[in-house]
Coordinates of C-alpha atoms and ligand atoms in Angstrom, one line a residue:
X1 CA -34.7 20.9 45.9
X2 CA -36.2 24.8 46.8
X3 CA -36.9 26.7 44.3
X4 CA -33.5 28.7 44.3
X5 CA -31.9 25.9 43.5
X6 CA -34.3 24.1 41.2
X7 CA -33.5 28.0 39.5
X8 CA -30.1 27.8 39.5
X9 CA -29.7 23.8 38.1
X10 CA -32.2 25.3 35.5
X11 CA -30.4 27.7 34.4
X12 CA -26.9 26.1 34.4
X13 CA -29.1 23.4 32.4
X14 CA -30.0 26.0 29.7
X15 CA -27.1 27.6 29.6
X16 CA -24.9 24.0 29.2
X17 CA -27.9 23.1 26.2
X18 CA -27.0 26.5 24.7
X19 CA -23.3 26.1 25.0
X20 CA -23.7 22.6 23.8
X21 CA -26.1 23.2 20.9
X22 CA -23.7 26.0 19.8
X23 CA -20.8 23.5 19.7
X24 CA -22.4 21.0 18.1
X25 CA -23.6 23.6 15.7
X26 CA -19.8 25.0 15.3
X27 CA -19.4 21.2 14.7
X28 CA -21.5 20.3 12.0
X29 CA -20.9 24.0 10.4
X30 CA -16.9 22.5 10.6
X31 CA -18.6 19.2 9.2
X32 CA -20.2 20.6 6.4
X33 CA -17.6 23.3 5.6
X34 CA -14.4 21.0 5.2
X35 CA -14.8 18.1 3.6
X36 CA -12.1 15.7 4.3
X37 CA -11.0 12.9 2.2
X38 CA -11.9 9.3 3.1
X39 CA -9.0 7.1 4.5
X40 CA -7.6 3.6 4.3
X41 CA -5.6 1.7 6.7
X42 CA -2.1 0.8 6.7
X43 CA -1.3 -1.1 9.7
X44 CA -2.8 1.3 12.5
X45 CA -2.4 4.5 10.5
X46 CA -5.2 6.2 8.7
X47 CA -3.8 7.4 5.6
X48 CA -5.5 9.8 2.8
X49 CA -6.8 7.5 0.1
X50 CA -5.5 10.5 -2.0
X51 CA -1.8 11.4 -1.7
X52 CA 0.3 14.3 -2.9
X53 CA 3.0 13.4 -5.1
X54 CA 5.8 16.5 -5.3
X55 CA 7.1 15.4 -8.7
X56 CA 5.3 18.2 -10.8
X57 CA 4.4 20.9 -8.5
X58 CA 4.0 24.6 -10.0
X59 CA 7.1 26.1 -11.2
X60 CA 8.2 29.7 -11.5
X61 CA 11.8 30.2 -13.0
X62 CA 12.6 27.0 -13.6
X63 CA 12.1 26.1 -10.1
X64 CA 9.2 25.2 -7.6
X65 CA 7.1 27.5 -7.1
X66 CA 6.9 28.0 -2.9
X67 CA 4.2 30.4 -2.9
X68 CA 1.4 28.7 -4.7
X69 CA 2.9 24.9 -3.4
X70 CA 2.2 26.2 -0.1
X71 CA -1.5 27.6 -0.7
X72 CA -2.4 24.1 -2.7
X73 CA -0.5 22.4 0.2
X74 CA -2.5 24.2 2.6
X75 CA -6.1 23.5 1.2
X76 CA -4.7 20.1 1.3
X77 CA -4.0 19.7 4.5
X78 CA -7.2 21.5 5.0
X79 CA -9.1 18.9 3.9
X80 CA -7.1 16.0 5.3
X81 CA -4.7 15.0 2.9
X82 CA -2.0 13.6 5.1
X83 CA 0.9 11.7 2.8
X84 CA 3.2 13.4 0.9
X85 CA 5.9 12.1 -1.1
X86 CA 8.7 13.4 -2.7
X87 CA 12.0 11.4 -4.1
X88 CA 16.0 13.0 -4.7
X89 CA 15.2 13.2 -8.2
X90 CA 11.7 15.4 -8.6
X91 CA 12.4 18.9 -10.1
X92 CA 16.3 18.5 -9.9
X93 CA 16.7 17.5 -5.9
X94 CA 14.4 21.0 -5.3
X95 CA 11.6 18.9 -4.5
X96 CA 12.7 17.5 -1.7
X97 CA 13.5 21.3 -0.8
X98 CA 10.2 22.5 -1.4
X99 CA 8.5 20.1 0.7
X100 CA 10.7 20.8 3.7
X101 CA 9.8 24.7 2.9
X102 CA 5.8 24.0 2.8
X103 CA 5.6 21.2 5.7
X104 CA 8.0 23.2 8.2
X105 CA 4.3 24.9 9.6
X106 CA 2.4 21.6 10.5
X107 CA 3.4 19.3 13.4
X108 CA 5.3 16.2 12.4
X109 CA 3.1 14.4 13.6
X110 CA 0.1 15.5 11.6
X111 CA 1.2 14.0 8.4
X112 CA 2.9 10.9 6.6
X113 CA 6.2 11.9 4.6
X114 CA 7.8 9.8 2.0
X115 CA 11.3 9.9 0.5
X116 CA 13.4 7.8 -1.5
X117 CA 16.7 6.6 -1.8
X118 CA 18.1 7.6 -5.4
X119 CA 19.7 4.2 -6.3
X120 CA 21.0 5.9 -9.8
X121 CA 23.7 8.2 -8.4
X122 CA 25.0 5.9 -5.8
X123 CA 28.6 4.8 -7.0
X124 CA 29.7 2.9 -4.0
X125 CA 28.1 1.5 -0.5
X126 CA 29.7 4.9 1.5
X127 CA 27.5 6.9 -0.2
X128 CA 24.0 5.4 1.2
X129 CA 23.9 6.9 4.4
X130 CA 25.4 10.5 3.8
X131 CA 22.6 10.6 0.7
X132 CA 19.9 10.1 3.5
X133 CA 20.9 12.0 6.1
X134 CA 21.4 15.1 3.7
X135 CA 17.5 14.3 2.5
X136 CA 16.5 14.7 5.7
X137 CA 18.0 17.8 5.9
X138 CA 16.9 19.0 2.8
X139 CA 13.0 17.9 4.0
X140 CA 13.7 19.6 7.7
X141 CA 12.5 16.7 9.5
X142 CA 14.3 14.1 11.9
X143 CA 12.6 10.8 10.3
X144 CA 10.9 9.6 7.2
X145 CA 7.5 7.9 7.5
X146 CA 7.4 6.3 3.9
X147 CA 11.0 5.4 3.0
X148 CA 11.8 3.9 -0.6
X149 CA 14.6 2.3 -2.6
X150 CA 13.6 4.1 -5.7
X151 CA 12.9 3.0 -9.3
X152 CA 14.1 -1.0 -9.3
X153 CA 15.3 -2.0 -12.1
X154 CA 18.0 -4.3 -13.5
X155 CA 20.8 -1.5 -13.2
X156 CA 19.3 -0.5 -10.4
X157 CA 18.7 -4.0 -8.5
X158 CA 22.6 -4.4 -8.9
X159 CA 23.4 -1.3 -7.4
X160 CA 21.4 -2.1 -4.4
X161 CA 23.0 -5.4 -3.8
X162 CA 26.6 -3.9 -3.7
X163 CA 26.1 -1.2 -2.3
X164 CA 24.3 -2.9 0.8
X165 CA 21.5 -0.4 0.4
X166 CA 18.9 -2.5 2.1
X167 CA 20.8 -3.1 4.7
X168 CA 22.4 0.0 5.4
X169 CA 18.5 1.5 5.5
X170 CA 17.5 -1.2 7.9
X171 CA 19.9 -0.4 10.4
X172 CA 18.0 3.4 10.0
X173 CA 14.9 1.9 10.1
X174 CA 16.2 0.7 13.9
X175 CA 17.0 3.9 14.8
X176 CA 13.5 5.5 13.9
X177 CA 14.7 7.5 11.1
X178 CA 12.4 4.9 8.8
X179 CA 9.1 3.8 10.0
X180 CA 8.0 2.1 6.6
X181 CA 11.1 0.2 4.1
X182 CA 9.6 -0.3 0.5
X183 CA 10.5 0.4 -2.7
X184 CA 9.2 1.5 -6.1
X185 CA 9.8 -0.5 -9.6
X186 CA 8.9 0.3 -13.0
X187 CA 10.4 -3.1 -14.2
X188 CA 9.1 -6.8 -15.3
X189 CA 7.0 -9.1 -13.3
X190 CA 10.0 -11.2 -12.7
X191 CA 12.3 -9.0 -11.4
X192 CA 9.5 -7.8 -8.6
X193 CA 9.1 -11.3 -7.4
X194 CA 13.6 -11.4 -7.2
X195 CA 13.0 -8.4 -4.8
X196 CA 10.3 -9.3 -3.2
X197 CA 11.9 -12.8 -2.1
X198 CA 15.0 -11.5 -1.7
X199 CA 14.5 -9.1 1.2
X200 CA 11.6 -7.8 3.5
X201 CA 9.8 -4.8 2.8
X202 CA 6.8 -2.8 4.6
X203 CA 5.3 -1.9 0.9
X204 CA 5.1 -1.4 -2.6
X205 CA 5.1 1.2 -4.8
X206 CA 3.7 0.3 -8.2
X207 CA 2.5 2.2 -11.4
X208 CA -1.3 1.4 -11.7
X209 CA -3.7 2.8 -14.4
X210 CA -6.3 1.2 -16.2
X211 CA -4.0 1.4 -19.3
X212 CA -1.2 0.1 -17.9
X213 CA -3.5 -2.9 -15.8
X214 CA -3.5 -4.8 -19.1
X215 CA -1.0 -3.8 -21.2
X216 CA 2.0 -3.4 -18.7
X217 CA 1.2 -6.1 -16.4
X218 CA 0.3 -4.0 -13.9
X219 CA -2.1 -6.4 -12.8
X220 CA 0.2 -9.2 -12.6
X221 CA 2.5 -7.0 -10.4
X222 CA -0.7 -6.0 -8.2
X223 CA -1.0 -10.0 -7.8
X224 CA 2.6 -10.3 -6.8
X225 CA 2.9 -7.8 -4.1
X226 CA -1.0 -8.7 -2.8
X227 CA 0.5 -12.3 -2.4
X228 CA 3.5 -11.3 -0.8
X229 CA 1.5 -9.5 1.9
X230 CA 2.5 -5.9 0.7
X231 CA 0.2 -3.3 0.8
X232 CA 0.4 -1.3 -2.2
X233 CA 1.3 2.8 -2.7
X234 CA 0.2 3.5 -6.9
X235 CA 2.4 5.9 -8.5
X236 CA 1.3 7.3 -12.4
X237 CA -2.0 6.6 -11.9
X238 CA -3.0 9.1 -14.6
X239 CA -0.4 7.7 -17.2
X240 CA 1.9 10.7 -17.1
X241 CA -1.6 13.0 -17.4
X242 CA -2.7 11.5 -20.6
X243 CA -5.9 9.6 -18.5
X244 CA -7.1 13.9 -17.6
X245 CA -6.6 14.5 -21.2
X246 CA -8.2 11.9 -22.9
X247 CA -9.6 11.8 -27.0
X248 CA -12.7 13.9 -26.8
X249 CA -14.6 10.8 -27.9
X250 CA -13.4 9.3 -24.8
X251 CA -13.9 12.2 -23.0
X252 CA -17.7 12.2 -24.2
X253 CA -18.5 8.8 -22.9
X254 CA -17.6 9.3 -19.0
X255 CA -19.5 12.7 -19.6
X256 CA -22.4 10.9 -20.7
X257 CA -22.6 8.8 -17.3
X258 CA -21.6 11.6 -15.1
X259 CA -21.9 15.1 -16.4
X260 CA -20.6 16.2 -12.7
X261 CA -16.7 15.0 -12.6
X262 CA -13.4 14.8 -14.3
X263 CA -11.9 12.5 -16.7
X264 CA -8.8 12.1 -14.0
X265 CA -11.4 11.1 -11.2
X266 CA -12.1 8.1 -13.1
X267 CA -8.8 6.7 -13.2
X268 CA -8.1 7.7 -9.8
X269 CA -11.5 5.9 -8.5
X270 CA -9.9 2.8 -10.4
X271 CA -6.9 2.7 -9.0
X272 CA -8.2 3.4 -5.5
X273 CA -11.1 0.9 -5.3
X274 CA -8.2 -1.9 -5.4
X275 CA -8.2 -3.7 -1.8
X276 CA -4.7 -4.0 -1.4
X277 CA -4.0 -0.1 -2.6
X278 CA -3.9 2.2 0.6
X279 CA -2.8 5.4 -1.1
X280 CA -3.0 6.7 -4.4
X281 CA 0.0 9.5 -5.6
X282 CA -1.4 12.2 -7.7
X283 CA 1.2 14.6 -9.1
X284 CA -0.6 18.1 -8.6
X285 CA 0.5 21.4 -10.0
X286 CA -2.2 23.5 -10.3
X287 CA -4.4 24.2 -6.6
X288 CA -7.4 22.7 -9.3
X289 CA -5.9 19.5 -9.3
X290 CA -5.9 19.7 -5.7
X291 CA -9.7 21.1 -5.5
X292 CA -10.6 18.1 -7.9
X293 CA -8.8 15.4 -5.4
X294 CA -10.7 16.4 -2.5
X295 CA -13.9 16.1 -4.3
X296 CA -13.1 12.9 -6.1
X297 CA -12.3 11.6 -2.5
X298 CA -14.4 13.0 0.4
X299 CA -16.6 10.1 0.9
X300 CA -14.9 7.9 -1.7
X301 CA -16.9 5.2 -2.9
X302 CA -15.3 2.3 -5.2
X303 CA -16.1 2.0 -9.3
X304 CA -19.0 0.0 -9.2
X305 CA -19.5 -2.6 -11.8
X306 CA -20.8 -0.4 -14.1
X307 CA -18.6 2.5 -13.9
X308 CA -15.8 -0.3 -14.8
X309 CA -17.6 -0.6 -17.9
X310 CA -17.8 2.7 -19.0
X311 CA -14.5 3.8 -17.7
X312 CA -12.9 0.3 -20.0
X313 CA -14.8 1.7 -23.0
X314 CA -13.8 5.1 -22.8
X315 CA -10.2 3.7 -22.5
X316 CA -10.6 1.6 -25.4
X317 CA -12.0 4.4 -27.8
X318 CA -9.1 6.6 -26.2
X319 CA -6.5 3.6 -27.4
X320 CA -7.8 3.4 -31.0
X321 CA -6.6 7.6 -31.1
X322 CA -3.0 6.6 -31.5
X323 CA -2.0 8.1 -28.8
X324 CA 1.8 7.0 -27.7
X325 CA 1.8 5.1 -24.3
X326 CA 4.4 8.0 -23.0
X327 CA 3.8 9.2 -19.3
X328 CA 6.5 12.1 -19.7
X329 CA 8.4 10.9 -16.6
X330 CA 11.7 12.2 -18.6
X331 CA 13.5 9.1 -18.0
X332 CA 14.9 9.1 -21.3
X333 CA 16.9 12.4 -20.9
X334 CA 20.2 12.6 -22.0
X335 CA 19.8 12.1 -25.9
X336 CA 23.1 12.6 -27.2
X337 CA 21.5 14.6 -30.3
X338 CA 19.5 16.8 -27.5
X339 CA 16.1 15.6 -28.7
X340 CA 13.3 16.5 -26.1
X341 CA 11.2 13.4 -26.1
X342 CA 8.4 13.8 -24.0
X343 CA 7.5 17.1 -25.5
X344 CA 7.6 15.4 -29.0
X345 CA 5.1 12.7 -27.9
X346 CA 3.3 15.2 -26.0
X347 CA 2.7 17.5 -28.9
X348 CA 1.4 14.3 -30.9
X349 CA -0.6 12.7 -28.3
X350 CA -2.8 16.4 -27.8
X351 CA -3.1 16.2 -31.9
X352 CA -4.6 12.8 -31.6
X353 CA -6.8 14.0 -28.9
X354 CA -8.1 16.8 -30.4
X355 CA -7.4 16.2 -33.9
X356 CA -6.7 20.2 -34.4
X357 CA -4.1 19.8 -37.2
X358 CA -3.3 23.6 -36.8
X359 CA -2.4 23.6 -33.5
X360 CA 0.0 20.7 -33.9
X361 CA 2.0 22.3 -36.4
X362 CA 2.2 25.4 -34.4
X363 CA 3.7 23.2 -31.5
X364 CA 5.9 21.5 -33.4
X365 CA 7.5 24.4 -34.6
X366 CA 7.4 25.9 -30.9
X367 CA 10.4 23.1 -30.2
X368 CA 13.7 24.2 -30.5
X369 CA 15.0 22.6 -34.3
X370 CA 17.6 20.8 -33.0
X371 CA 15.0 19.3 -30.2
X372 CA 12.9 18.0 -32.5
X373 CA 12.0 14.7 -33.9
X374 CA 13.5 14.4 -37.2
X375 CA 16.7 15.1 -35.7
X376 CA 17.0 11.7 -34.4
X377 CA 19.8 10.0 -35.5
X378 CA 18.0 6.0 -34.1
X379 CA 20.9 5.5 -31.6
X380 CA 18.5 3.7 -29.1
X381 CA 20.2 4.6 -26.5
X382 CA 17.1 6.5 -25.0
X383 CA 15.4 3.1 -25.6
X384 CA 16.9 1.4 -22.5
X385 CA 15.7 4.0 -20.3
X386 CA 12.0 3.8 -21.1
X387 CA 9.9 2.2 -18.2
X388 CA 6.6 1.9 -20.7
X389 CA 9.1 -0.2 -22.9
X390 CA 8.6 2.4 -26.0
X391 CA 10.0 2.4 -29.2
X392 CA 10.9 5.8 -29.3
X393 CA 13.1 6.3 -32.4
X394 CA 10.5 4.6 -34.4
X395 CA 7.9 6.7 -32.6
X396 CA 9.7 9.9 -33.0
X397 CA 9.6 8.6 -36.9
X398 CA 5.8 8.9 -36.6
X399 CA 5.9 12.7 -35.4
X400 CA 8.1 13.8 -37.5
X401 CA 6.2 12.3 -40.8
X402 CA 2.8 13.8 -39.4
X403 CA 4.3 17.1 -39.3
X404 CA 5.5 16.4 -43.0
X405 CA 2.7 15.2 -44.2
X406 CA 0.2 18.0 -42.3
X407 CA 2.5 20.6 -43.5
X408 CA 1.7 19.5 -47.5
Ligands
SF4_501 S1 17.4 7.0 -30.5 FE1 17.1 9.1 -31.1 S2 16.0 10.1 -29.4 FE2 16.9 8.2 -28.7 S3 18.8 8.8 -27.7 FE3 19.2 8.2 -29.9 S4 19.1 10.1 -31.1 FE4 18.2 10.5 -29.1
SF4_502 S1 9.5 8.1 -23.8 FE1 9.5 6.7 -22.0 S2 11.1 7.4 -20.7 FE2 10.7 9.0 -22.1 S3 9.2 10.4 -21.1 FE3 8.0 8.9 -22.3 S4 7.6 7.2 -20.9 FE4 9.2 8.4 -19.9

């Protein structure tokens, strides 16, 4: 080589280690400037440990609010969040609306979407397919990644059998319109294991919390599915919200072993450290919730042995508050008297947590007279509807004697 062109190969050689060290800079600046969230497999799909569930976004009017849905969607995405599911039902069928509004930006490709098929309004088997095709339409998209037969119960289960639901979505599962068949239950042990044998699924969608693990055999259910080979989606996994507001007693002990992170990132951790779980739903509404996900799960690590502990003590100090086991999933609706009765339990579950007699009284008057709890007239009608299996009239008996009694 002469020295011109031991020069030039020099100098291409520098500037290629420049270029290079730049890019690997821009790299690890990208690296260390977006944290992603950690992933799990399903099949050959890496999917966000962390999922966002469109059943409580932020509202303005009455309705979803687009503008902030889209920034929190976009952080989200930002930081690798990549399933997003959404059901006919969520926010009054806007939802489904909604999503299709803030996904329209992002390749198809660049993200998981999951729908459901709402079993409840079906009245006859010509009713399946128009229902689905109009959801896609509603979500702008030719194809669901994730599609569910939603909310199995015993109603429900019958309504499925006529109407030839499963079947009817398989043949759309041939076509590519469905990658994924599963479906979601909020039902007994028993009936899961009737589904499960009686037809083949992809997946599983089961409520999961560490409340609900022992005493709404969650954990039998978790055994079902994990023995039938079906990976598991969990839905509620903050009970309904009441495992981010915890008793403050409760609250104090997960401070006490990590000053640094949130009372939901426990339960979340929980639900997520299960082998067979690949995603975990969390219902965000506020772009904090969304902040607090990715943190919780860039480089997610498993409870360890310990944290189980502590997270089973706080839970047990939480239980011995009073609080009712409601997750506010308004399934009850529809009280002929008009009683609104998550917004009862609500008020009395943030009185047990904070014991701030004051402020309950001042919510409890907030609600509409006719919506409140003394006006109910023990039909049990709303009973039948209640996945968590509550007493309600009895309950709503509770609230409205500790407004009585506080207001002596
Ligand atoms: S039991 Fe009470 S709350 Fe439930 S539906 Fe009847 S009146 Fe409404
Ligand atoms: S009482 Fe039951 S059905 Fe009603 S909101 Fe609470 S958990 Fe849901």
């Amino acid at each position: 080589m002469n020295r011109r062109e031991f020069l030039k190969t020099s100098l291409f050689t520098t500037i290629g280690a420049v270029v290079l060290s730049a890019c690997n800079h821009i790299a690890i600046r990208t690296k260390d400037f977006i944290d992603k969230v950690s992933t799990k497999k399903y099949k050959n799909l890496d999917i966000s440990v962390i999922g966002f569930g469109a059943m409580r976004l932020p509202q303005k009017d009455g309705e979803p609010d687009i503008e902030k849905t889209q920034e929190m969607v976009d952080y989200a995405m930002e930081h690798g969040i990549n399933y997003y599911d959404t059901a006919w039902f969520y926010h009054g069928g806007k939802s489904e609306l909604a999503v299709g509004e803030v996904m329209k930006k992002y390749p198809r490709n660049s993200y998981y979407l999951a729908d459901k098929m709402p079993l409840r309004i079906l009245k006859d088997k010509s009713e399946v397919i128009p229902t689905f095709e109009e959801q896609l339409k509603k979500c702008r998209t030719d194809y669901f990644d994730f599609y569910l037969a939603h909310n199995i119960n015993k109603n429900e289960w019958k309504t499925l059998k006529e109407c030839n639901v499963y079947e009817q979505l398989l043949e759309k599962k041939q076509e590519g319109k469905i990658k994924y068949l599963g479906f979601s239950i909020h039902d007994t042990p028993e009936l899961l294991e009737e589904v499960v044998n009686t037809y083949k699924w992809d997946f599983v969608q089961l409520p999961i919390n560490p409340i609900d693990w022992k005493t709404l055999d969650a954990k039998r259910q978790y055994e079902i599915a994990t023995k039938a080979g079906l990976p598991v989606v969990v839905m509620n996994p903050l009970k309904g919200g009441q495992l981010s507001t915890l008793s403050e007693k409760a609250v104090d002990i997960l401070k006490n072993e990590n000053p640094d992170v949130s009372p939901s990132s426990w339960s979340l951790r929980y639900s997520a450290s299960l082998p067979n779980v690949f995603v975990v739903l969390s219902g965000m509404t506020e772009m904090e919730h969304v902040t607090d996900n990715v943190k919780t799960f860039t480089d997610f690590k498993p409870l360890t042995e310990k944290e189980q502990s502590v997270l089973e003590k706080a839970i047990a100090v939480y239980n011995s508050s009073g609080a009712i086991s409601c997750t506010y999933c308004q399934y009850c609706t529809g009280c002929p008297v008009g009683i609104d009765i998550p917004k009862n339990f609500l008020m009395y579950n943030q009185y047990k947590a904070t014991d701030r007699k004051d402020r309950f009284t001042l919510a409890y008057e907030s609600i509409k007279e006719e919506n409140r709890a003394d006006k109910c007239i023990n039909c049990g009608i709303c009973k039948t509807k209640c996945p968590q299996k509550l007493d309600i009239p009895n309950l709503l008996k509770d609230v409205a004697d500790l407004y009585k009694e506080l207001k002596q």
